[in-house]
Coordinates of N, CA and C in Angstrom, one line a residue:
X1 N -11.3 1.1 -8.7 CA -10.7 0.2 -9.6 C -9.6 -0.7 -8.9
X2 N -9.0 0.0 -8.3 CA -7.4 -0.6 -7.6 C -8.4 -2.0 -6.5
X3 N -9.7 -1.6 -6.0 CA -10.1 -2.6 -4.9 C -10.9 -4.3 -5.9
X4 N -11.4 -3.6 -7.5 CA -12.2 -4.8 -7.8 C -10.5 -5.5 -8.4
X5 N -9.6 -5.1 -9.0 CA -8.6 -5.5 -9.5 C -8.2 -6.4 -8.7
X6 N -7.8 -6.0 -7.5 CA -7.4 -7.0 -6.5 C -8.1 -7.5 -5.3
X7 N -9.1 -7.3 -5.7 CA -10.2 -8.4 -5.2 C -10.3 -10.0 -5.6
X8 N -9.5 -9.9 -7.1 CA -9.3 -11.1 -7.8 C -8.5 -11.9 -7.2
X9 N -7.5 -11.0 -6.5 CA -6.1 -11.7 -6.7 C -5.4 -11.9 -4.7
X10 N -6.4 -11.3 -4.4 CA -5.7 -10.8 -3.0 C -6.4 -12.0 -2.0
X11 N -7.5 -12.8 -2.2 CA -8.0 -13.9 -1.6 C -6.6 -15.3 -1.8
X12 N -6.7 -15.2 -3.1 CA -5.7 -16.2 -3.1 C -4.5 -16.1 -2.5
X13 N -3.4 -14.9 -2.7 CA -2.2 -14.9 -2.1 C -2.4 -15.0 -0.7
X14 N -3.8 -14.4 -0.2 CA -3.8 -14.7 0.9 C -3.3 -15.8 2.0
X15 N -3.7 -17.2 0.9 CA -4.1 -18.5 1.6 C -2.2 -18.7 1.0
X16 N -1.6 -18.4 0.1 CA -0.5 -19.2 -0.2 C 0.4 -18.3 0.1
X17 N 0.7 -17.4 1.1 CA 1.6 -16.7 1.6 C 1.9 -17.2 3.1
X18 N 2.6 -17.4 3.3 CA 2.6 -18.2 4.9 C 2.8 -16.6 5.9
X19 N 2.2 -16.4 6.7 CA 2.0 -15.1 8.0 C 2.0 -15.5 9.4
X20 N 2.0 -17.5 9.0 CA 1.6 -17.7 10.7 C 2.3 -16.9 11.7
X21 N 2.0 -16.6 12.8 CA 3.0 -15.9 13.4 C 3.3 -14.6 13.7
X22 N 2.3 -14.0 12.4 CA 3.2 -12.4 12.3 C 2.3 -11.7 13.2
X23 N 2.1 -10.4 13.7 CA 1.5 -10.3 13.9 C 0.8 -8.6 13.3
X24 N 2.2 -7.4 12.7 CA 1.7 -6.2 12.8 C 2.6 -6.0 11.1
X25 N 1.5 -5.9 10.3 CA 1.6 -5.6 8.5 C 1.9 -4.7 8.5
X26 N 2.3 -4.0 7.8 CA 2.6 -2.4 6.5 C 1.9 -2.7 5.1
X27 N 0.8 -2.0 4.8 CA 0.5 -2.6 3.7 C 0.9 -1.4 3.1
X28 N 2.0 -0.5 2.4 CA 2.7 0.5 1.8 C 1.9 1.0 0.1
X29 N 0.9 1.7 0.4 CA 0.1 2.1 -1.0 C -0.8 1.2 -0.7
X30 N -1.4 0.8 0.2 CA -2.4 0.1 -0.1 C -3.9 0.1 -0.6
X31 N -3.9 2.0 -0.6 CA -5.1 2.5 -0.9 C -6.8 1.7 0.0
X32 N -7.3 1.2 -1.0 CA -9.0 0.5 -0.2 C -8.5 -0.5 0.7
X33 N -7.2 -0.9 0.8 CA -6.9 -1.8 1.7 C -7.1 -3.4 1.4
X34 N -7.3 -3.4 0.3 CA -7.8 -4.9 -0.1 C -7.0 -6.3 0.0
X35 N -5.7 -5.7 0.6 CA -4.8 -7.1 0.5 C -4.5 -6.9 1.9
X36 N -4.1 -6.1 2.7 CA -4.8 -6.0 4.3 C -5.4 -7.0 4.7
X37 N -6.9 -6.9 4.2 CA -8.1 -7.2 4.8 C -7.8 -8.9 4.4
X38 N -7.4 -9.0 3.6 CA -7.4 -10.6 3.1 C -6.5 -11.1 3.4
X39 N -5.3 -10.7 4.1 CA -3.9 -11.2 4.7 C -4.5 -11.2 6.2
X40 N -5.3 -10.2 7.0 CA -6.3 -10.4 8.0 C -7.5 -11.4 8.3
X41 N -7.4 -11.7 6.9 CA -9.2 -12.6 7.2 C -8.4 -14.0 7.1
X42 N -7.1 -14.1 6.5 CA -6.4 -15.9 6.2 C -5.3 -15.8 7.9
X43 N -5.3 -14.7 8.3 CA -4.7 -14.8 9.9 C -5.1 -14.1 11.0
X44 N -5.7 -14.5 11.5 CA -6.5 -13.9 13.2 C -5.9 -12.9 13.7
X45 N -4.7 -13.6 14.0 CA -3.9 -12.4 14.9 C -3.0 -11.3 14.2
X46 N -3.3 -11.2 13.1 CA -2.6 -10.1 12.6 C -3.3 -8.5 12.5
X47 N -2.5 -7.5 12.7 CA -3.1 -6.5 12.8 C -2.8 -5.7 11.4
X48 N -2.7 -4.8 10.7 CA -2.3 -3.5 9.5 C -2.6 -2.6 9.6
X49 N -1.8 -2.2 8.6 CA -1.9 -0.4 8.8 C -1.9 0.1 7.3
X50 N -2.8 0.6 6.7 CA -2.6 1.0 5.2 C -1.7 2.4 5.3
X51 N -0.5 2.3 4.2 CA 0.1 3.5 4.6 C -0.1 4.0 2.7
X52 N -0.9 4.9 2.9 CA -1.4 5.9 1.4 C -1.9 7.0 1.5
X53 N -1.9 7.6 0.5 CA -2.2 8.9 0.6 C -3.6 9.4 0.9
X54 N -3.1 10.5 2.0 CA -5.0 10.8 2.8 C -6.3 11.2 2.2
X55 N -5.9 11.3 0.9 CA -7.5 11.3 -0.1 C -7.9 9.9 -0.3
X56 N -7.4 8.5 0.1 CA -7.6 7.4 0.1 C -7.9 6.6 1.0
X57 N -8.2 7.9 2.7 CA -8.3 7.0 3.5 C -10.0 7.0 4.0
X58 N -11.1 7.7 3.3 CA -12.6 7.4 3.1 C -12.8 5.8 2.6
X59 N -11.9 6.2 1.5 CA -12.6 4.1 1.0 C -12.2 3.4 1.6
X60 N -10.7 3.5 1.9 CA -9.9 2.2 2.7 C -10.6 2.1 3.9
X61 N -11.1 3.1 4.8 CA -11.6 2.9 5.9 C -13.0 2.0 5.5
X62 N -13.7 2.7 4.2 CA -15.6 2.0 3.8 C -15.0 0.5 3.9
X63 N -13.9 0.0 3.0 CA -13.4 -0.7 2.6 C -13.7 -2.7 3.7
X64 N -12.8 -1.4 5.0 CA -11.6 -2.1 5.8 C -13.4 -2.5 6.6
X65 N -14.3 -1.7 7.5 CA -15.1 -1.8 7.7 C -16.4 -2.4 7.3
X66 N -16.7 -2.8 5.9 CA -17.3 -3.8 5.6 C -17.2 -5.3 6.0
X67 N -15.6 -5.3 6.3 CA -15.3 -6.3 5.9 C -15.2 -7.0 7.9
X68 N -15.6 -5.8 8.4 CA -15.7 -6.0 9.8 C -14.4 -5.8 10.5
X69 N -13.4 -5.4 10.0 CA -11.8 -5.2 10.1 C -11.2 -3.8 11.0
X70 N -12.2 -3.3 11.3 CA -11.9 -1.6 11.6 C -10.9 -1.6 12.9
X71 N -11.2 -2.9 13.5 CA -10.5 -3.2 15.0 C -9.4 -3.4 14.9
X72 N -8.9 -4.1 13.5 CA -7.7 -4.6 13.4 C -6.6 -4.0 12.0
X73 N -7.3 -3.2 11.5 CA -6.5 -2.3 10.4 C -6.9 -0.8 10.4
X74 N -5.8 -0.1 10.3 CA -5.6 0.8 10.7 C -5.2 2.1 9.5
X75 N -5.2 2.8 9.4 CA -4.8 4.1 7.9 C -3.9 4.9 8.5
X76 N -3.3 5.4 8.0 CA -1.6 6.1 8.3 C -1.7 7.0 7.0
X77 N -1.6 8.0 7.1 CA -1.8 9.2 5.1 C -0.6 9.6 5.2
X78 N -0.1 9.5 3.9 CA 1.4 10.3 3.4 C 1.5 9.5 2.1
X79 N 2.7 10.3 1.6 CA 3.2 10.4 0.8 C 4.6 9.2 0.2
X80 N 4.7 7.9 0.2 CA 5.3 7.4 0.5 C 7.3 7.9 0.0
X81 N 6.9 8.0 -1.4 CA 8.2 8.9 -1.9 C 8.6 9.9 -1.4
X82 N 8.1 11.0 -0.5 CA 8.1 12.1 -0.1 C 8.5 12.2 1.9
X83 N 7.5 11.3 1.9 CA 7.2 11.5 4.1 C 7.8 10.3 4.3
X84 N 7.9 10.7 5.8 CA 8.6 9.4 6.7 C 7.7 8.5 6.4
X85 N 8.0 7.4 7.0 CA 6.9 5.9 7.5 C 7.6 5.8 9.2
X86 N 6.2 5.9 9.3 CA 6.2 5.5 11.0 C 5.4 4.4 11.7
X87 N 5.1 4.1 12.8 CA 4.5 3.5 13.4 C 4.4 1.6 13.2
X88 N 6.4 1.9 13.2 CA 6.7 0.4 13.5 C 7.0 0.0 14.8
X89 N 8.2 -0.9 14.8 CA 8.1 -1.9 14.0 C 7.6 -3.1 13.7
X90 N 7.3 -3.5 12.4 CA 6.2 -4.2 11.5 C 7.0 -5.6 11.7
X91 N 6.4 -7.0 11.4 CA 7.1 -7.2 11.3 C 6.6 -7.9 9.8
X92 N 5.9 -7.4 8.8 CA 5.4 -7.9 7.7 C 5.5 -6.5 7.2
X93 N 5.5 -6.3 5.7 CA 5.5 -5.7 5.1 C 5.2 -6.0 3.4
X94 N 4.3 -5.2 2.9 CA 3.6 -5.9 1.4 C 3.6 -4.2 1.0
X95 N 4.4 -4.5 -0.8 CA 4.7 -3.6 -1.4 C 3.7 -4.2 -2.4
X96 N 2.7 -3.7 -3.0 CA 2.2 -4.3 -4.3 C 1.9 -2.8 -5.2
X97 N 2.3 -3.6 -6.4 CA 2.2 -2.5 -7.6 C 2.5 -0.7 -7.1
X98 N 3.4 -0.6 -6.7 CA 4.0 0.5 -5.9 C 5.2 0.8 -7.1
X99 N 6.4 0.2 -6.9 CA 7.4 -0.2 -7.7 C 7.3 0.7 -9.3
X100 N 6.4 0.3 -9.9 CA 6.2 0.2 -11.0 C 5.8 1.5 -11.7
X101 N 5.2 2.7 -10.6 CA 5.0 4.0 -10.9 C 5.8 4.8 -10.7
X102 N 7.4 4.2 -9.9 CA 8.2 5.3 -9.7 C 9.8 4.9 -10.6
X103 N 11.0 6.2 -10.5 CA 12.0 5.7 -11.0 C 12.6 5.1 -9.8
X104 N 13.3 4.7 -10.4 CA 14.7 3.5 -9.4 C 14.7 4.2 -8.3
X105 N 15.4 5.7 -8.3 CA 15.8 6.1 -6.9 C 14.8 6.2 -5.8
X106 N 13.9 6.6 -6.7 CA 12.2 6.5 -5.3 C 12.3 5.2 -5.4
X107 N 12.3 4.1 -5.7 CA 12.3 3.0 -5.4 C 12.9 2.3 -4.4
X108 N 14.2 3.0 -4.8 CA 15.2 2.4 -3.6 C 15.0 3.3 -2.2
X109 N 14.3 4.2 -2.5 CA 14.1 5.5 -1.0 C 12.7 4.4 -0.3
X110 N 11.8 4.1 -1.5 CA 10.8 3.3 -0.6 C 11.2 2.0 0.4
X111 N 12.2 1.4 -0.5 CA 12.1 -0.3 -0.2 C 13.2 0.0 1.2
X112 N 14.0 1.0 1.5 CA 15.1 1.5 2.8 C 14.1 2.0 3.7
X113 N 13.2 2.7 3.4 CA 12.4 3.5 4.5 C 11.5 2.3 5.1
X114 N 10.9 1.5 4.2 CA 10.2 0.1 4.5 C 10.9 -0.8 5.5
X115 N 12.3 -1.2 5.5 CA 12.6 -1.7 5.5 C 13.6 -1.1 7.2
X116 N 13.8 0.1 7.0 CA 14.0 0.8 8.6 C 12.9 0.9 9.5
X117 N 11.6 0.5 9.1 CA 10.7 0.1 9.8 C 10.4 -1.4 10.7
X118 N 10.9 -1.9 10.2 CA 10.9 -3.5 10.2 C 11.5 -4.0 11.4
X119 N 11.1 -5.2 12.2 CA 11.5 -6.0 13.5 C 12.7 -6.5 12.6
X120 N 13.6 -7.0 13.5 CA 14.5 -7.8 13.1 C 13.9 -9.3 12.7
X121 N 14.1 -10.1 11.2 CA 13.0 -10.9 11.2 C 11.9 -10.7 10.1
X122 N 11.7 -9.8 10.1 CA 10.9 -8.9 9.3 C 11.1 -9.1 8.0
X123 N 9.7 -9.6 7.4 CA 9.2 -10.3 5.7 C 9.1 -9.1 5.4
X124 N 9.9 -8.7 4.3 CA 9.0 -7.5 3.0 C 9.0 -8.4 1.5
X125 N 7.6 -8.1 1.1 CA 7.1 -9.0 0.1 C 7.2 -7.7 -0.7
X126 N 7.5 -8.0 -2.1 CA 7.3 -6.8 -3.2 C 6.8 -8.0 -4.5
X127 N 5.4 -6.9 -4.7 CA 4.3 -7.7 -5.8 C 4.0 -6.8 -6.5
X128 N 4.7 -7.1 -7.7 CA 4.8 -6.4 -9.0 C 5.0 -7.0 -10.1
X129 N 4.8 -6.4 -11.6 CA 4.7 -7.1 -12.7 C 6.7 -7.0 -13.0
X130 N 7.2 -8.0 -12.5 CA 8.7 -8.1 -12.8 C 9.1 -8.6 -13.8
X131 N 9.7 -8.1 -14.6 CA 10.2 -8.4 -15.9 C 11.8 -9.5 -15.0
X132 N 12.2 -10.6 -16.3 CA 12.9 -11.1 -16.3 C 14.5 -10.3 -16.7
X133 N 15.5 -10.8 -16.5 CA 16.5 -9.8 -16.7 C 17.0 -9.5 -17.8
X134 N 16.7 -10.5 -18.9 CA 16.4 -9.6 -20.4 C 15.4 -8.7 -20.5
X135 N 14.6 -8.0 -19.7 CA 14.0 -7.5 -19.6 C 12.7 -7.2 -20.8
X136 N 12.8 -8.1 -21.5 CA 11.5 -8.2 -22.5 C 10.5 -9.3 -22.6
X137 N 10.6 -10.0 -21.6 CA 9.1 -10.6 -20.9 C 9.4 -10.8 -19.6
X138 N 8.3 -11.7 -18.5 CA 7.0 -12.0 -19.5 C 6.2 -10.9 -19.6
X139 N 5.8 -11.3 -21.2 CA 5.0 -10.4 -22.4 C 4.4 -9.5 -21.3
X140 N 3.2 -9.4 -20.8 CA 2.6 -8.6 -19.7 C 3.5 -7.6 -19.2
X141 N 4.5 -7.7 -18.6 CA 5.3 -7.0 -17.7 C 6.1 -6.2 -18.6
X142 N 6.5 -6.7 -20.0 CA 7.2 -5.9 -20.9 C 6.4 -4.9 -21.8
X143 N 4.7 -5.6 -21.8 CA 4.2 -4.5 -22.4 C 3.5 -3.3 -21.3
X144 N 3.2 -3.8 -19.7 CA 2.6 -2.9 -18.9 C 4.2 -1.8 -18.9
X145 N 5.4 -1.9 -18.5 CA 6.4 -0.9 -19.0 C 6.4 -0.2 -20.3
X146 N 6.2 -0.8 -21.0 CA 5.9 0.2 -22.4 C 5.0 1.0 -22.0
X147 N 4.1 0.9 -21.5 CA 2.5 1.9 -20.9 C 3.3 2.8 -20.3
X148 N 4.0 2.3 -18.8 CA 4.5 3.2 -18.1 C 5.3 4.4 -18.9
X149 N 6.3 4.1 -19.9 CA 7.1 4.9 -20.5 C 5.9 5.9 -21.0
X150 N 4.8 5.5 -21.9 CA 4.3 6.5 -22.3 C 3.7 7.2 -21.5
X151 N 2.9 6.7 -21.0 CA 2.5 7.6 -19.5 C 2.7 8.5 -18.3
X152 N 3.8 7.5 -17.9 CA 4.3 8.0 -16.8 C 6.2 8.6 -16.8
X153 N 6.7 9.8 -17.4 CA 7.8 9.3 -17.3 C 9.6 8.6 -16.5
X154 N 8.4 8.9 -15.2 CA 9.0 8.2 -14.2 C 9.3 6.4 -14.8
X155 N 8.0 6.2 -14.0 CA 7.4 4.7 -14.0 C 8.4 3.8 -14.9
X156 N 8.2 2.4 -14.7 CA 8.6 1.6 -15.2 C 8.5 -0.3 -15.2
X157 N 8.3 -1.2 -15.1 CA 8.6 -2.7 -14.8 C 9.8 -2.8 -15.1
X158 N 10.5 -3.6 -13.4 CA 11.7 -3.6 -13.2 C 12.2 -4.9 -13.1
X159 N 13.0 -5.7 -13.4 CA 14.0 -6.8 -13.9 C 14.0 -7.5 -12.5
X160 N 13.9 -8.7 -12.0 CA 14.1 -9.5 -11.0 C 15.8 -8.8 -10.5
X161 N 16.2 -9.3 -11.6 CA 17.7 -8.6 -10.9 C 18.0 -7.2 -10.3
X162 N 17.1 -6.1 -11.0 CA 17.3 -4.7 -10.3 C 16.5 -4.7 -8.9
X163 N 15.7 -5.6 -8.8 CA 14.9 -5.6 -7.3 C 15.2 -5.7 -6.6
X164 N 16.0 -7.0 -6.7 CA 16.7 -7.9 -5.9 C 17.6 -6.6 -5.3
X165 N 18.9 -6.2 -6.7 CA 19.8 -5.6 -5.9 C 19.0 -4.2 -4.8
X166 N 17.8 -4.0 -5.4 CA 17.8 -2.4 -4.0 C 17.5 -3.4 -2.9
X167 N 16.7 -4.5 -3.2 CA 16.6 -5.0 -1.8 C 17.4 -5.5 -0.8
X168 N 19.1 -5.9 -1.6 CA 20.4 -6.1 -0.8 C 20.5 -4.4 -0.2
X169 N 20.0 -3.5 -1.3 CA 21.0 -2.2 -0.8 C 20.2 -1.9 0.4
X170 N 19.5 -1.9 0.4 CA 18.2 -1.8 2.1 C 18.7 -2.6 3.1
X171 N 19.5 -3.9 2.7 CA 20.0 -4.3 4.0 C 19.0 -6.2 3.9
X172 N 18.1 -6.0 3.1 CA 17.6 -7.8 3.1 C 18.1 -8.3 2.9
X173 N 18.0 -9.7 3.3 CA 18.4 -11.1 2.9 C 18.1 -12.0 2.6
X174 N 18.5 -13.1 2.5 CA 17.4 -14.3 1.8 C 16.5 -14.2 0.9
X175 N 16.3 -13.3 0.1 CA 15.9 -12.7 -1.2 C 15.4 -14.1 -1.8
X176 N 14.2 -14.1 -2.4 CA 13.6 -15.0 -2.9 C 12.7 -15.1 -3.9
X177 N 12.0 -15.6 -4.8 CA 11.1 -15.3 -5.8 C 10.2 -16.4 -5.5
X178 N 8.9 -16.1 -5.2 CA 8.1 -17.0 -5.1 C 7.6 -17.6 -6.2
X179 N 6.7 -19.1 -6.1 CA 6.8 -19.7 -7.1 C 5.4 -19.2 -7.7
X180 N 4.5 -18.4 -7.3 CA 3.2 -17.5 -7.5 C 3.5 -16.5 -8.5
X181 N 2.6 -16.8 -10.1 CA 2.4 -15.8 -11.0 C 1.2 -15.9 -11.1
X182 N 0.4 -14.4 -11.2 CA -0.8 -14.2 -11.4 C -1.2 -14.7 -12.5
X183 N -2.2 -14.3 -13.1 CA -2.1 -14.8 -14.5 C -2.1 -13.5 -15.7
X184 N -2.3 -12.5 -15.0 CA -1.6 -10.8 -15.7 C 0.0 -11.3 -15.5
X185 N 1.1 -11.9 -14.8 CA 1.9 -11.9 -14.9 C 2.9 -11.1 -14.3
X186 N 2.0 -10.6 -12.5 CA 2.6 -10.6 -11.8 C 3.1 -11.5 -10.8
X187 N 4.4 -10.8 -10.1 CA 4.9 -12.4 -9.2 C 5.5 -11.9 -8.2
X188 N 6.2 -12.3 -7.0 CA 6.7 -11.8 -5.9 C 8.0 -11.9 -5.7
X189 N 8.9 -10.8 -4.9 CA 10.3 -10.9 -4.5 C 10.1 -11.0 -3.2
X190 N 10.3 -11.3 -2.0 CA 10.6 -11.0 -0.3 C 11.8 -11.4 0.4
X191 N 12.5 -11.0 1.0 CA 13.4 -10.6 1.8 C 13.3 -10.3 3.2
X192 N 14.2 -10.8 4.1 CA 13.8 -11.1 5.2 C 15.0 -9.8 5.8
X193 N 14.8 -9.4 6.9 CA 15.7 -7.9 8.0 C 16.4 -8.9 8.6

Protein backbone atom coordinates (compact mmCIF):
# COMPACT_ATOMS: atom_id res chain seq x y z
CA UNK A 1 0.00 0.00 0.00
CA UNK A 2 2.55 2.61 1.36
CA UNK A 3 4.67 1.85 -2.34
CA UNK A 4 1.37 2.26 -4.82
CA UNK A 5 0.34 5.46 -2.58
CA UNK A 6 3.52 6.97 -3.26
CA UNK A 7 4.15 5.88 -6.47
CA UNK A 8 1.66 8.73 -7.27
CA UNK A 9 3.40 11.25 -5.70
CA UNK A 10 7.16 10.44 -5.35
CA UNK A 11 8.00 10.89 -9.34
CA UNK A 12 6.83 14.37 -9.13
CA UNK A 13 8.54 15.68 -5.96
CA UNK A 14 11.24 14.05 -7.39
CA UNK A 15 11.73 16.49 -10.44
CA UNK A 16 10.65 19.70 -8.12
CA UNK A 17 12.92 19.16 -5.17
CA UNK A 18 16.29 20.51 -6.13
CA UNK A 19 19.28 17.57 -4.86
CA UNK A 20 21.81 18.83 -7.36
CA UNK A 21 24.81 18.17 -5.64
CA UNK A 22 23.81 16.00 -2.81
CA UNK A 23 25.15 13.10 -2.70
CA UNK A 24 24.20 10.42 0.47
CA UNK A 25 20.02 10.48 1.50
CA UNK A 26 18.30 9.19 4.78
CA UNK A 27 15.20 8.14 3.60
CA UNK A 28 13.84 7.71 7.58
CA UNK A 29 10.61 5.13 7.46
CA UNK A 30 10.95 4.67 4.07
CA UNK A 31 9.74 1.20 4.07
CA UNK A 32 9.58 -0.17 -0.16
CA UNK A 33 11.79 2.68 -0.66
CA UNK A 34 9.70 4.43 -3.12
CA UNK A 35 10.88 8.07 -2.72
CA UNK A 36 14.56 6.82 -2.57
CA UNK A 37 14.43 5.31 -5.73
CA UNK A 38 12.74 8.44 -7.38
CA UNK A 39 15.01 11.05 -5.62
CA UNK A 40 17.76 8.44 -7.25
CA UNK A 41 16.40 8.06 -10.71
CA UNK A 42 15.88 12.48 -10.94
CA UNK A 43 19.80 12.44 -9.57
CA UNK A 44 22.70 10.22 -10.72
CA UNK A 45 24.95 10.77 -8.11
CA UNK A 46 23.02 10.30 -5.20
CA UNK A 47 23.30 7.38 -3.06
CA UNK A 48 20.25 6.20 0.10
CA UNK A 49 19.73 4.39 2.69
CA UNK A 50 16.16 3.31 3.80
CA UNK A 51 16.18 3.43 7.53
CA UNK A 52 12.76 1.08 8.66
CA UNK A 53 11.97 -1.49 10.37
CA UNK A 54 13.61 -5.02 9.37
CA UNK A 55 10.25 -6.77 8.48
CA UNK A 56 10.32 -4.14 5.68
CA UNK A 57 13.50 -4.79 4.32
CA UNK A 58 12.25 -7.93 1.67
CA UNK A 59 10.08 -5.38 -0.33
CA UNK A 60 12.28 -2.39 0.00
CA UNK A 61 15.09 -4.35 -1.24
CA UNK A 62 12.26 -6.31 -4.28
CA UNK A 63 11.37 -2.66 -4.48
CA UNK A 64 14.88 -0.80 -4.74
CA UNK A 65 16.02 -3.75 -7.23
CA UNK A 66 13.42 -3.55 -9.87
CA UNK A 67 14.11 -0.45 -10.33
CA UNK A 68 17.83 -1.37 -10.96
CA UNK A 69 18.90 0.67 -7.76
CA UNK A 70 20.51 -2.09 -5.49
CA UNK A 71 24.06 -0.40 -6.25
CA UNK A 72 23.01 2.73 -5.01
CA UNK A 73 20.33 2.31 -2.14
CA UNK A 74 20.90 0.68 0.66
CA UNK A 75 18.40 -0.79 3.99
CA UNK A 76 19.50 -0.02 7.51
CA UNK A 77 16.47 -1.99 10.08
CA UNK A 78 15.38 -0.35 13.37
CA UNK A 79 13.28 1.17 15.12
CA UNK A 80 13.30 4.81 14.51
CA UNK A 81 11.57 6.02 17.98
CA UNK A 82 13.38 3.49 19.86
CA UNK A 83 17.32 2.73 18.09
CA UNK A 84 20.01 4.87 17.20
CA UNK A 85 20.43 6.18 13.43
CA UNK A 86 23.71 5.55 12.09
CA UNK A 87 25.69 5.47 9.10
CA UNK A 88 26.08 9.17 8.47
CA UNK A 89 26.75 11.74 7.68
CA UNK A 90 23.87 12.32 5.20
CA UNK A 91 23.83 15.15 3.70
CA UNK A 92 19.93 14.90 2.62
CA UNK A 93 17.39 13.64 4.67
CA UNK A 94 13.41 12.92 3.86
CA UNK A 95 10.93 12.38 6.63
CA UNK A 96 7.58 11.53 4.85
CA UNK A 97 4.46 10.65 6.65
CA UNK A 98 6.52 9.56 9.80
CA UNK A 99 5.46 12.62 11.95
CA UNK A 100 1.94 11.91 11.91
CA UNK A 101 1.92 8.33 13.68
CA UNK A 102 3.79 9.49 16.69
CA UNK A 103 3.32 12.03 19.74
CA UNK A 104 5.33 15.22 19.84
CA UNK A 105 8.06 13.87 22.05
CA UNK A 106 8.96 10.92 19.59
CA UNK A 107 8.74 13.48 17.13
CA UNK A 108 11.04 15.69 18.49
CA UNK A 109 13.45 12.45 19.48
CA UNK A 110 13.21 11.66 15.57
CA UNK A 111 13.70 15.12 13.90
CA UNK A 112 17.26 15.53 16.76
CA UNK A 113 18.50 12.00 16.03
CA UNK A 114 17.97 12.92 12.12
CA UNK A 115 19.33 15.71 12.36
CA UNK A 116 22.78 14.56 14.58
CA UNK A 117 23.23 12.58 11.59
CA UNK A 118 23.53 15.27 9.12
CA UNK A 119 26.84 17.04 7.23
CA UNK A 120 27.03 20.44 8.07
CA UNK A 121 24.69 21.86 5.16
CA UNK A 122 22.57 19.19 5.47
CA UNK A 123 18.61 19.43 3.83
CA UNK A 124 16.01 17.61 6.15
CA UNK A 125 12.79 17.67 4.25
CA UNK A 126 9.58 16.64 6.50
CA UNK A 127 6.47 15.56 4.12
CA UNK A 128 3.45 15.32 5.97
CA UNK A 129 -0.18 16.21 5.98
CA UNK A 130 0.47 19.79 8.08
CA UNK A 131 -2.27 21.36 9.38
CA UNK A 132 -2.25 25.19 9.43
CA UNK A 133 -1.83 26.82 12.93
CA UNK A 134 -5.52 27.00 13.55
CA UNK A 135 -5.14 23.80 13.23
CA UNK A 136 -8.53 22.94 11.50
CA UNK A 137 -7.49 22.67 7.89
CA UNK A 138 -6.58 22.10 5.24
CA UNK A 139 -9.77 19.88 5.46
CA UNK A 140 -7.54 16.61 4.60
CA UNK A 141 -4.99 17.14 7.29
CA UNK A 142 -7.70 18.07 9.94
CA UNK A 143 -9.77 15.21 9.07
CA UNK A 144 -6.57 12.52 8.54
CA UNK A 145 -5.87 13.78 12.58
CA UNK A 146 -9.22 13.07 13.51
CA UNK A 147 -8.44 9.28 12.12
CA UNK A 148 -5.20 9.35 13.98
CA UNK A 149 -7.00 10.27 17.37
CA UNK A 150 -9.30 7.48 16.87
CA UNK A 151 -6.91 5.08 15.88
CA UNK A 152 -3.83 5.72 17.02
CA UNK A 153 -3.58 7.32 20.43
CA UNK A 154 -0.33 8.53 20.00
CA UNK A 155 -0.60 9.91 16.40
CA UNK A 156 -1.66 13.04 15.27
CA UNK A 157 -1.35 16.06 12.09
CA UNK A 158 0.77 18.64 13.38
CA UNK A 159 0.50 22.63 12.83
CA UNK A 160 3.28 24.27 10.52
CA UNK A 161 4.13 26.09 13.64
CA UNK A 162 4.67 23.05 16.00
CA UNK A 163 7.12 21.63 13.28
CA UNK A 164 8.83 24.34 12.67
CA UNK A 165 9.47 24.91 16.39
CA UNK A 166 11.03 20.94 16.97
CA UNK A 167 12.87 21.69 13.96
CA UNK A 168 14.57 25.03 15.63
CA UNK A 169 14.84 22.68 18.76
CA UNK A 170 17.15 20.08 16.69
CA UNK A 171 19.27 22.89 15.92
CA UNK A 172 17.80 23.82 11.91
CA UNK A 173 17.64 26.72 10.15
CA UNK A 174 16.31 28.39 7.33
CA UNK A 175 13.12 26.60 7.88
CA UNK A 176 10.90 26.89 4.98
CA UNK A 177 7.53 25.69 3.49
CA UNK A 178 7.58 24.70 0.19
CA UNK A 179 5.31 25.97 -2.29
CA UNK A 180 4.26 21.92 -3.24
CA UNK A 181 0.73 20.64 -1.99
CA UNK A 182 -0.23 17.29 -2.97
CA UNK A 183 -3.52 17.12 -3.86
CA UNK A 184 -4.46 14.83 -0.48
CA UNK A 185 -3.01 17.97 1.00
CA UNK A 186 0.19 17.11 1.97
CA UNK A 187 3.15 19.75 1.83
CA UNK A 188 6.74 20.12 2.98
CA UNK A 189 8.87 21.82 5.91
CA UNK A 190 12.96 21.64 5.32
CA UNK A 191 15.59 23.07 7.21
CA UNK A 192 19.01 23.26 6.56
CA UNK A 193 22.23 21.98 9.75
Amino acid sequence: GMFNLAMGLAPILAKEINLQGRRKLLDMGGGPGTYAIHFCLANPELHATIYDRPTTRPFGRESVSSFGLSDRISFAGGDFTTDAISGGPYDTAWLSHILHSNGKEECQDVIIKTTEQMSDGGLVLIHDFILDNSKDSPEFAALFSLNMLINNPRGRSYSDEEIRGMMEKAGLTSIQRHNFQSPNGSSILSGVV
